[in-house]
PDB file of C-alpha atoms in Angstrom:
ATOM      1  CA  MET A   1     159.156  28.695  43.431  1.00 59.00           C
ATOM      2  CA  GLY A   2     157.033  26.853  45.987  1.00 88.00           C
ATOM      3  CA  ILE A   3     158.271  25.456  49.287  1.00 97.00           C
ATOM      4  CA  LEU A   4     161.645  23.737  49.014  1.00 98.00           C
ATOM      5  CA  TYR A   5     162.549  23.274  52.697  1.00 98.00           C
ATOM      6  CA  ASP A   6     160.859  20.957  55.186  1.00 98.00           C
ATOM      7  CA  PHE A   7     161.734  22.013  58.717  1.00 98.00           C
ATOM      8  CA  HIS A   8     159.773  19.529  60.814  1.00 98.00           C
ATOM      9  CA  LEU A   9     160.811  15.904  60.297  1.00 98.00           C
ATOM     10  CA  HIS A  10     161.110  12.847  62.543  1.00 98.00           C
ATOM     11  CA  SER A  11     163.045   9.646  62.062  1.00 98.00           C
ATOM     12  CA  ALA A  12     163.943   6.621  64.169  1.00 97.00           C
ATOM     13  CA  PHE A  13     165.711   8.906  66.638  1.00 97.00           C
ATOM     14  CA  SER A  14     162.187   9.893  67.733  1.00 96.00           C
ATOM     15  CA  GLY A  15     160.159   7.474  69.787  1.00 92.00           C
ATOM     16  CA  ASP A  16     157.209   7.613  67.390  1.00 93.00           C
ATOM     17  CA  SER A  17     159.036   6.831  64.146  1.00 95.00           C
ATOM     18  CA  GLU A  18     160.773   3.715  62.867  1.00 95.00           C
ATOM     19  CA  THR A  19     162.164   5.249  59.680  1.00 97.00           C
ATOM     20  CA  PRO A  20     165.961   5.442  59.310  1.00 98.00           C
ATOM     21  CA  SER A  21     167.099   9.025  58.885  1.00 98.00           C
ATOM     22  CA  VAL A  22     168.760   8.225  55.567  1.00 98.00           C
ATOM     23  CA  ASP A  23     165.412   7.084  54.140  1.00 98.00           C
ATOM     24  CA  MET A  24     163.830  10.417  55.085  1.00 98.00           C
ATOM     25  CA  LEU A  25     166.750  12.230  53.534  1.00 97.00           C
ATOM     26  CA  LEU A  26     166.677  10.274  50.289  1.00 97.00           C
ATOM     27  CA  ARG A  27     162.954  10.870  49.891  1.00 98.00           C
ATOM     28  CA  ALA A  28     163.418  14.610  50.424  1.00 98.00           C
ATOM     29  CA  ARG A  29     166.183  14.671  47.856  1.00 97.00           C
ATOM     30  CA  ALA A  30     164.060  12.723  45.373  1.00 97.00           C
ATOM     31  CA  LEU A  31     161.314  15.325  45.813  1.00 97.00           C
ATOM     32  CA  GLY A  32     163.756  18.033  44.852  1.00 97.00           C
ATOM     33  CA  LEU A  33     163.873  19.750  48.224  1.00 98.00           C
ATOM     34  CA  ARG A  34     166.811  22.052  48.808  1.00 98.00           C
ATOM     35  CA  GLY A  35     166.924  21.472  52.526  1.00 98.00           C
ATOM     36  CA  ILE A  36     165.479  19.621  55.486  1.00 98.00           C
ATOM     37  CA  CYS A  37     165.896  19.775  59.218  1.00 98.00           C
ATOM     38  CA  PHE A  38     165.454  16.772  61.461  1.00 98.00           C
ATOM     39  CA  THR A  39     163.546  17.881  64.565  1.00 98.00           C
ATOM     40  CA  GLU A  40     163.479  14.799  66.748  1.00 98.00           C
ATOM     41  CA  HIS A  41     161.211  14.706  69.769  1.00 97.00           C
ATOM     42  CA  LEU A  42     162.355  15.429  73.279  1.00 97.00           C
ATOM     43  CA  ASP A  43     159.403  15.268  75.667  1.00 96.00           C
ATOM     44  CA  LEU A  44     160.720  14.994  79.191  1.00 95.00           C
ATOM     45  CA  ASP A  45     158.474  13.769  82.003  1.00 92.00           C
ATOM     46  CA  ALA A  46     155.997  12.440  79.474  1.00 88.00           C
ATOM     47  CA  PRO A  47     152.842  11.127  81.165  1.00 86.00           C
ATOM     48  CA  TYR A  48     152.951   7.861  79.225  1.00 83.00           C
ATOM     49  CA  ASP A  49     155.711   5.251  78.980  1.00 78.00           C
ATOM     50  CA  ASP A  50     155.075   4.323  75.365  1.00 77.00           C
ATOM     51  CA  PRO A  51     156.367   5.734  73.103  1.00 85.00           C
ATOM     52  CA  ASP A  52     159.615   6.804  74.690  1.00 90.00           C
ATOM     53  CA  PHE A  53     160.164  10.473  73.866  1.00 93.00           C
ATOM     54  CA  SER A  54     163.694  10.723  75.235  1.00 94.00           C
ATOM     55  CA  LEU A  55     166.515  11.497  72.810  1.00 96.00           C
ATOM     56  CA  ASP A  56     169.975   9.954  72.566  1.00 97.00           C
ATOM     57  CA  PHE A  57     171.861  13.136  71.709  1.00 98.00           C
ATOM     58  CA  SER A  58     175.205  11.445  71.128  1.00 97.00           C
ATOM     59  CA  ALA A  59     173.804   8.985  68.606  1.00 98.00           C
ATOM     60  CA  TYR A  60     171.604  11.641  67.035  1.00 98.00           C
ATOM     61  CA  PHE A  61     174.347  14.186  66.413  1.00 98.00           C
ATOM     62  CA  SER A  62     176.732  11.509  65.237  1.00 98.00           C
ATOM     63  CA  GLY A  63     174.212   9.988  62.831  1.00 98.00           C
ATOM     64  CA  ILE A  64     172.940  13.203  61.260  1.00 98.00           C
ATOM     65  CA  SER A  65     176.418  14.740  61.089  1.00 97.00           C
ATOM     66  CA  ALA A  66     177.524  11.740  59.029  1.00 97.00           C
ATOM     67  CA  LEU A  67     174.600  12.283  56.645  1.00 97.00           C
ATOM     68  CA  LYS A  68     175.423  15.980  56.390  1.00 95.00           C
ATOM     69  CA  GLU A  69     178.947  15.162  55.342  1.00 95.00           C
ATOM     70  CA  GLN A  70     177.905  12.489  52.869  1.00 96.00           C
ATOM     71  CA  TYR A  71     175.140  14.474  51.155  1.00 96.00           C
ATOM     72  CA  SER A  72     176.378  18.049  51.595  1.00 91.00           C
ATOM     73  CA  SER A  73     176.665  18.611  47.842  1.00 93.00           C
ATOM     74  CA  SER A  74     173.021  17.798  47.111  1.00 94.00           C
ATOM     75  CA  ILE A  75     170.854  18.953  50.030  1.00 97.00           C
ATOM     76  CA  GLN A  76     171.091  21.098  53.165  1.00 97.00           C
ATOM     77  CA  ILE A  77     170.587  19.023  56.318  1.00 98.00           C
ATOM     78  CA  GLY A  78     169.891  20.543  59.705  1.00 98.00           C
ATOM     79  CA  ILE A  79     170.055  19.063  63.188  1.00 98.00           C
ATOM     80  CA  GLY A  80     167.128  20.340  65.184  1.00 98.00           C
ATOM     81  CA  MET A  81     164.858  19.375  68.007  1.00 98.00           C
ATOM     82  CA  GLU A  82     161.172  19.521  68.847  1.00 98.00           C
ATOM     83  CA  PHE A  83     161.189  20.313  72.537  1.00 98.00           C
ATOM     84  CA  GLY A  84     158.004  19.599  74.466  1.00 97.00           C
ATOM     85  CA  ILE A  85     157.554  22.715  76.590  1.00 98.00           C
ATOM     86  CA  GLN A  86     156.185  22.347  80.111  1.00 97.00           C
ATOM     87  CA  PRO A  87     156.152  24.924  82.919  1.00 97.00           C
ATOM     88  CA  HIS A  88     158.956  23.260  84.896  1.00 97.00           C
ATOM     89  CA  LEU A  89     161.407  22.797  81.985  1.00 98.00           C
ATOM     90  CA  PRO A  90     162.760  26.248  80.957  1.00 98.00           C
ATOM     91  CA  ASP A  91     166.147  25.687  82.608  1.00 98.00           C
ATOM     92  CA  THR A  92     166.461  22.319  80.874  1.00 98.00           C
ATOM     93  CA  LEU A  93     166.086  23.862  77.424  1.00 98.00           C
ATOM     94  CA  THR A  94     168.622  26.555  78.294  1.00 98.00           C
ATOM     95  CA  GLU A  95     171.106  23.899  79.407  1.00 98.00           C
ATOM     96  CA  LEU A  96     170.596  21.887  76.224  1.00 98.00           C
ATOM     97  CA  ASN A  97     171.333  24.959  74.120  1.00 97.00           C
ATOM     98  CA  GLN A  98     174.507  25.538  76.081  1.00 97.00           C
ATOM     99  CA  THR A  99     175.579  21.927  75.567  1.00 97.00           C
ATOM    100  CA  PHE A 100     174.636  21.182  71.954  1.00 97.00           C
ATOM    101  CA  SER A 101     174.860  23.126  68.711  1.00 97.00           C
ATOM    102  CA  PHE A 102     171.401  22.918  67.165  1.00 98.00           C
ATOM    103  CA  ASP A 103     170.401  24.438  63.846  1.00 98.00           C
ATOM    104  CA  PHE A 104     166.763  24.899  64.770  1.00 98.00           C
ATOM    105  CA  ILE A 105     164.451  24.371  67.741  1.00 98.00           C
ATOM    106  CA  ILE A 106     160.694  23.966  67.722  1.00 98.00           C
ATOM    107  CA  ALA A 107     158.861  24.665  70.973  1.00 98.00           C
ATOM    108  CA  SER A 108     155.723  22.520  71.084  1.00 98.00           C
ATOM    109  CA  GLN A 109     153.006  22.196  73.680  1.00 97.00           C
ATOM    110  CA  HIS A 110     152.026  18.531  73.946  1.00 97.00           C
ATOM    111  CA  PHE A 111     150.985  18.072  77.565  1.00 96.00           C
ATOM    112  CA  VAL A 112     148.563  19.891  79.852  1.00 97.00           C
ATOM    113  CA  ARG A 113     148.373  18.898  83.511  1.00 94.00           C
ATOM    114  CA  GLY A 114     150.280  15.737  82.704  1.00 93.00           C
ATOM    115  CA  MET A 115     147.829  14.754  79.967  1.00 95.00           C
ATOM    116  CA  ASP A 116     148.232  14.602  76.197  1.00 95.00           C
ATOM    117  CA  PRO A 117     145.258  15.590  73.990  1.00 96.00           C
ATOM    118  CA  TYR A 118     146.360  12.790  71.681  1.00 94.00           C
ATOM    119  CA  TYR A 119     144.555  10.486  74.125  1.00 94.00           C
ATOM    120  CA  PRO A 120     140.789  10.658  74.731  1.00 95.00           C
ATOM    121  CA  ASP A 121     141.104  10.963  78.510  1.00 95.00           C
ATOM    122  CA  PHE A 122     142.061  14.630  78.114  1.00 97.00           C
ATOM    123  CA  PHE A 123     138.550  15.319  76.812  1.00 97.00           C
ATOM    124  CA  GLU A 124     136.481  12.918  78.911  1.00 96.00           C
ATOM    125  CA  GLY A 125     133.674  14.439  80.953  1.00 96.00           C
ATOM    126  CA  ARG A 126     134.235  18.003  79.754  1.00 97.00           C
ATOM    127  CA  PRO A 127     132.927  20.227  76.960  1.00 98.00           C
ATOM    128  CA  GLU A 128     135.231  20.362  73.987  1.00 98.00           C
ATOM    129  CA  ARG A 129     135.460  24.147  74.196  1.00 98.00           C
ATOM    130  CA  GLU A 130     136.691  23.979  77.772  1.00 98.00           C
ATOM    131  CA  CYS A 131     139.438  21.564  76.713  1.00 98.00           C
ATOM    132  CA  TYR A 132     140.562  23.703  73.792  1.00 98.00           C
ATOM    133  CA  GLU A 133     140.603  26.847  75.910  1.00 98.00           C
ATOM    134  CA  GLU A 134     142.611  25.099  78.604  1.00 98.00           C
ATOM    135  CA  PHE A 135     145.169  24.008  76.029  1.00 98.00           C
ATOM    136  CA  PHE A 136     145.619  27.498  74.554  1.00 98.00           C
ATOM    137  CA  ARG A 137     145.872  29.161  77.955  1.00 98.00           C
ATOM    138  CA  ALA A 138     148.401  26.567  79.096  1.00 98.00           C
ATOM    139  CA  GLU A 139     150.415  27.114  75.914  1.00 98.00           C
ATOM    140  CA  TYR A 140     150.570  30.861  76.512  1.00 98.00           C
ATOM    141  CA  ASP A 141     151.380  30.519  80.205  1.00 98.00           C
ATOM    142  CA  THR A 142     154.151  28.054  79.419  1.00 98.00           C
ATOM    143  CA  LEU A 143     155.688  30.284  76.745  1.00 98.00           C
ATOM    144  CA  LEU A 144     155.914  33.084  79.300  1.00 98.00           C
ATOM    145  CA  ARG A 145     158.262  30.929  81.389  1.00 98.00           C
ATOM    146  CA  PHE A 146     160.741  30.173  78.609  1.00 98.00           C
ATOM    147  CA  SER A 147     163.506  32.375  77.291  1.00 97.00           C
ATOM    148  CA  PRO A 148     162.642  33.285  73.696  1.00 97.00           C
ATOM    149  CA  GLN A 149     166.342  32.941  72.873  1.00 98.00           C
ATOM    150  CA  ASP A 150     166.073  29.196  73.463  1.00 98.00           C
ATOM    151  CA  TYR A 151     163.726  28.332  70.564  1.00 98.00           C
ATOM    152  CA  ASP A 152     162.921  29.536  67.054  1.00 98.00           C
ATOM    153  CA  THR A 153     159.298  28.715  66.292  1.00 98.00           C
ATOM    154  CA  LEU A 154     156.093  27.605  67.982  1.00 98.00           C
ATOM    155  CA  GLY A 155     155.070  24.230  66.603  1.00 98.00           C
ATOM    156  CA  HIS A 156     151.509  23.251  65.577  1.00 98.00           C
ATOM    157  CA  MET A 157     149.977  25.938  67.776  1.00 98.00           C
ATOM    158  CA  ASP A 158     146.490  24.379  67.751  1.00 98.00           C
ATOM    159  CA  TYR A 159     147.726  20.800  68.185  1.00 98.00           C
ATOM    160  CA  VAL A 160     144.757  20.052  70.445  1.00 98.00           C
ATOM    161  CA  VAL A 161     142.342  20.422  67.516  1.00 98.00           C
ATOM    162  CA  ARG A 162     143.771  17.372  65.756  1.00 97.00           C
ATOM    163  CA  TYR A 163     142.399  15.085  68.440  1.00 97.00           C
ATOM    164  CA  GLY A 164     139.270  16.742  69.843  1.00 96.00           C
ATOM    165  CA  PRO A 165     135.984  14.811  69.761  1.00 96.00           C
ATOM    166  CA  ASN A 166     134.792  16.965  66.863  1.00 96.00           C
ATOM    167  CA  ARG A 167     138.271  18.037  65.768  1.00 95.00           C
ATOM    168  CA  ASN A 168     137.839  21.341  63.897  1.00 97.00           C
ATOM    169  CA  HIS A 169     134.128  21.040  63.129  1.00 96.00           C
ATOM    170  CA  ASP A 170     133.219  23.576  65.820  1.00 96.00           C
ATOM    171  CA  TYR A 171     136.611  25.297  65.964  1.00 98.00           C
ATOM    172  CA  SER A 172     137.634  28.625  64.484  1.00 97.00           C
ATOM    173  CA  TYR A 173     140.088  31.372  65.276  1.00 98.00           C
ATOM    174  CA  GLN A 174     137.188  33.731  65.957  1.00 98.00           C
ATOM    175  CA  LYS A 175     135.696  31.413  68.569  1.00 98.00           C
ATOM    176  CA  TYR A 176     138.976  31.237  70.515  1.00 98.00           C
ATOM    177  CA  ALA A 177     140.434  34.654  69.689  1.00 98.00           C
ATOM    178  CA  ASP A 178     140.752  35.725  73.320  1.00 98.00           C
ATOM    179  CA  CYS A 179     143.003  32.683  73.956  1.00 98.00           C
ATOM    180  CA  ILE A 180     144.929  32.781  70.684  1.00 98.00           C
ATOM    181  CA  ASP A 181     145.711  36.487  70.344  1.00 98.00           C
ATOM    182  CA  PRO A 182     148.009  36.593  73.401  1.00 98.00           C
ATOM    183  CA  ILE A 183     150.078  33.777  71.903  1.00 98.00           C
ATOM    184  CA  LEU A 184     150.396  35.537  68.561  1.00 98.00           C
ATOM    185  CA  ARG A 185     151.291  38.858  70.159  1.00 98.00           C
ATOM    186  CA  PHE A 186     153.924  37.163  72.309  1.00 98.00           C
ATOM    187  CA  LEU A 187     155.593  35.573  69.272  1.00 98.00           C
ATOM    188  CA  ILE A 188     155.581  38.858  67.363  1.00 98.00           C
ATOM    189  CA  ASP A 189     156.887  40.899  70.293  1.00 98.00           C
ATOM    190  CA  HIS A 190     159.804  38.494  70.744  1.00 98.00           C
ATOM    191  CA  GLY A 191     160.674  37.950  67.066  1.00 98.00           C
ATOM    192  CA  LYS A 192     159.679  34.297  67.091  1.00 98.00           C
ATOM    193  CA  CYS A 193     158.259  32.365  64.137  1.00 98.00           C
ATOM    194  CA  LEU A 194     154.850  30.720  63.866  1.00 98.00           C
ATOM    195  CA  GLU A 195     155.007  27.277  62.299  1.00 98.00           C
ATOM    196  CA  LEU A 196     152.717  26.287  59.461  1.00 98.00           C
ATOM    197  CA  ASN A 197     152.453  22.557  60.092  1.00 98.00           C
ATOM    198  CA  THR A 198     150.898  20.671  57.200  1.00 98.00           C
ATOM    199  CA  GLY A 199     150.084  17.738  59.460  1.00 97.00           C
ATOM    200  CA  GLY A 200     146.594  19.223  59.716  1.00 97.00           C
ATOM    201  CA  PHE A 201     146.022  18.276  56.082  1.00 97.00           C
ATOM    202  CA  LYS A 202     147.355  14.790  56.787  1.00 95.00           C
ATOM    203  CA  TYR A 203     144.929  14.434  59.703  1.00 94.00           C
ATOM    204  CA  GLY A 204     141.997  15.350  57.475  1.00 95.00           C
ATOM    205  CA  LEU A 205     141.303  18.804  58.916  1.00 97.00           C
ATOM    206  CA  GLY A 206     141.379  20.444  55.502  1.00 96.00           C
ATOM    207  CA  GLU A 207     143.726  23.080  56.931  1.00 97.00           C
ATOM    208  CA  PRO A 208     147.189  23.231  58.455  1.00 98.00           C
ATOM    209  CA  ASN A 209     147.967  23.650  62.148  1.00 98.00           C
ATOM    210  CA  PRO A 210     147.229  26.360  63.012  1.00 98.00           C
ATOM    211  CA  CYS A 211     144.338  27.118  60.694  1.00 97.00           C
ATOM    212  CA  ALA A 212     144.340  29.766  57.954  1.00 97.00           C
ATOM    213  CA  ASP A 213     142.460  32.342  60.016  1.00 98.00           C
ATOM    214  CA  VAL A 214     145.141  32.194  62.705  1.00 98.00           C
ATOM    215  CA  PHE A 215     147.736  33.095  60.082  1.00 98.00           C
ATOM    216  CA  ARG A 216     145.476  35.860  58.810  1.00 98.00           C
ATOM    217  CA  ARG A 217     145.248  37.286  62.319  1.00 98.00           C
ATOM    218  CA  TYR A 218     148.988  36.806  62.852  1.00 98.00           C
ATOM    219  CA  GLN A 219     149.644  38.976  59.817  1.00 97.00           C
ATOM    220  CA  GLU A 220     147.079  41.576  60.903  1.00 97.00           C
ATOM    221  CA  LEU A 221     148.948  41.922  64.178  1.00 98.00           C
ATOM    222  CA  GLY A 222     152.233  42.424  62.329  1.00 97.00           C
ATOM    223  CA  GLY A 223     153.545  38.860  62.242  1.00 98.00           C
ATOM    224  CA  GLU A 224     155.811  38.056  59.316  1.00 97.00           C
ATOM    225  CA  LEU A 225     157.976  35.115  60.389  1.00 98.00           C
ATOM    226  CA  VAL A 226     156.745  31.673  59.337  1.00 98.00           C
ATOM    227  CA  THR A 227     158.430  28.283  59.348  1.00 98.00           C
ATOM    228  CA  ILE A 228     157.029  25.367  57.388  1.00 98.00           C
ATOM    229  CA  GLY A 229     157.116  21.683  58.246  1.00 98.00           C
ATOM    230  CA  SER A 230     155.275  18.520  57.342  1.00 98.00           C
ATOM    231  CA  ASP A 231     155.664  16.873  60.759  1.00 98.00           C
ATOM    232  CA  ALA A 232     156.567  13.772  58.760  1.00 98.00           C
ATOM    233  CA  HIS A 233     157.301  10.514  60.552  1.00 97.00           C
ATOM    234  CA  ALA A 234     157.641   8.463  57.364  1.00 97.00           C
ATOM    235  CA  PRO A 235     159.059   9.185  53.888  1.00 98.00           C
ATOM    236  CA  ASP A 236     155.687   9.463  52.156  1.00 97.00           C
ATOM    237  CA  GLN A 237     154.722  12.311  54.484  1.00 98.00           C
ATOM    238  CA  ILE A 238     157.638  14.600  53.633  1.00 98.00           C
ATOM    239  CA  ALA A 239     156.549  17.922  52.083  1.00 98.00           C
ATOM    240  CA  TYR A 240     152.960  16.801  52.605  1.00 98.00           C
ATOM    241  CA  SER A 241     150.512  19.244  50.970  1.00 97.00           C
ATOM    242  CA  PHE A 242     153.229  21.851  50.528  1.00 98.00           C
ATOM    243  CA  ASP A 243     151.409  23.021  47.406  1.00 97.00           C
ATOM    244  CA  LYS A 244     148.362  23.866  49.530  1.00 97.00           C
ATOM    245  CA  ALA A 245     150.533  25.559  52.130  1.00 98.00           C
ATOM    246  CA  ALA A 246     152.172  27.734  49.479  1.00 97.00           C
ATOM    247  CA  GLN A 247     148.809  28.717  48.002  1.00 97.00           C
ATOM    248  CA  LEU A 248     147.437  29.574  51.441  1.00 97.00           C
ATOM    249  CA  LEU A 249     150.394  31.748  52.422  1.00 97.00           C
ATOM    250  CA  ASP A 250     150.405  33.487  49.058  1.00 96.00           C
ATOM    251  CA  ALA A 251     146.681  34.218  49.290  1.00 96.00           C
ATOM    252  CA  LEU A 252     147.208  35.748  52.741  1.00 96.00           C
ATOM    253  CA  GLY A 253     149.993  37.968  51.460  1.00 95.00           C
ATOM    254  CA  PHE A 254     153.028  36.200  52.894  1.00 97.00           C
ATOM    255  CA  ARG A 255     155.957  36.314  50.499  1.00 96.00           C
ATOM    256  CA  TYR A 256     158.690  34.575  52.496  1.00 97.00           C
ATOM    257  CA  TYR A 257     159.222  31.763  54.969  1.00 98.00           C
ATOM    258  CA  THR A 258     162.154  31.230  57.307  1.00 98.00           C
ATOM    259  CA  VAL A 259     164.772  28.493  57.438  1.00 98.00           C
ATOM    260  CA  PHE A 260     167.534  28.183  60.003  1.00 98.00           C
ATOM    261  CA  GLU A 261     171.162  27.193  60.277  1.00 98.00           C
ATOM    262  CA  GLN A 262     173.042  27.400  63.575  1.00 98.00           C
ATOM    263  CA  ARG A 263     169.929  29.073  65.017  1.00 98.00           C
ATOM    264  CA  LYS A 264     170.159  31.964  62.533  1.00 98.00           C
ATOM    265  CA  GLY A 265     167.137  32.587  60.358  1.00 98.00           C
ATOM    266  CA  ARG A 266     167.165  33.196  56.628  1.00 97.00           C
ATOM    267  CA  GLN A 267     164.206  34.349  54.554  1.00 97.00           C
ATOM    268  CA  VAL A 268     163.307  32.228  51.502  1.00 97.00           C
ATOM    269  CA  ARG A 269     160.883  33.514  48.897  1.00 96.00           C
ATOM    270  CA  LEU A 270     157.754  31.446  48.352  1.00 94.00           C
TER     271      LEU A 270
END
C-alpha cells in the first residue's frame, strides 16, 4: 500500500514557510494521499528573531477548519502542532492542550542552551561529538520534564545531525548508543511514537531522521509506534522519499505506522 499519510507539514502559518495551506493540501491530494496533518511551528523563547516561530492560533484553527470542511470528501486534514520543547515550557504545553483541540502534537528539540544547531555557532570551538552528545542528553532531560500525555511523537530525534560540520559522516547509532537508548526506552515506556522524518533524505543524508539503525534499535527494545512525516515547507516536498521510508520500515520488520485524530492514534498498514 505504501505511505498515504503525511503527518509533518508546514505552511505559511509557520514562520519558515511562505506556502498557503491550500497549496500544500492540493499537492497532497494530487499525490493521492489519504490524509495530512498540518503541524505548524511553535517555538517559544526562540534565541533568534528571524524567523518568527510564534503561532496565531485563532487564524490557524480558522483557516485549517475551513479547508477541512471544504475538502472533507477527498482527504483527511488534521490540525496539529510542532512544539519546540525546552526545559521551562512543560506547563505551557499543558495549557495549550487544555485550550485548543489538536489532532496531533509533535514534540521537537530545536534549542540547547538557547542555541539552535541549525546555526554554526552551536558547533564553533568544540568537537562535533561533544555537540551531538550534548544535544541528545538535552533532548532526554527535556522529555523527562514534560507530561507524555501532552504530545504524541518525538520529532526528528537526531535533528542535530542535519547541520553538524560533517553531518552524518562520522555519526551512527552505535557511536551514540549511550545517549540514544534512554530516549528510546522513555518513548516505549510511555507509549509514545518515534517519528520517521524523511527530511534527512531531503538534506542529503541518505537516511531519514533518525537514521535506520535507531529504528532497528527501537524495535529491538520493543518499540512499535512510528509516525511518518516529510517535514515539508513547500508543496514539492510533501511525501518526500516516502517510497524509501516504506522500504526501510518494511525491511526492519515494521508493518504499521500511526496516524492521529483528536489525539487518538490509529494503526495504518504499510
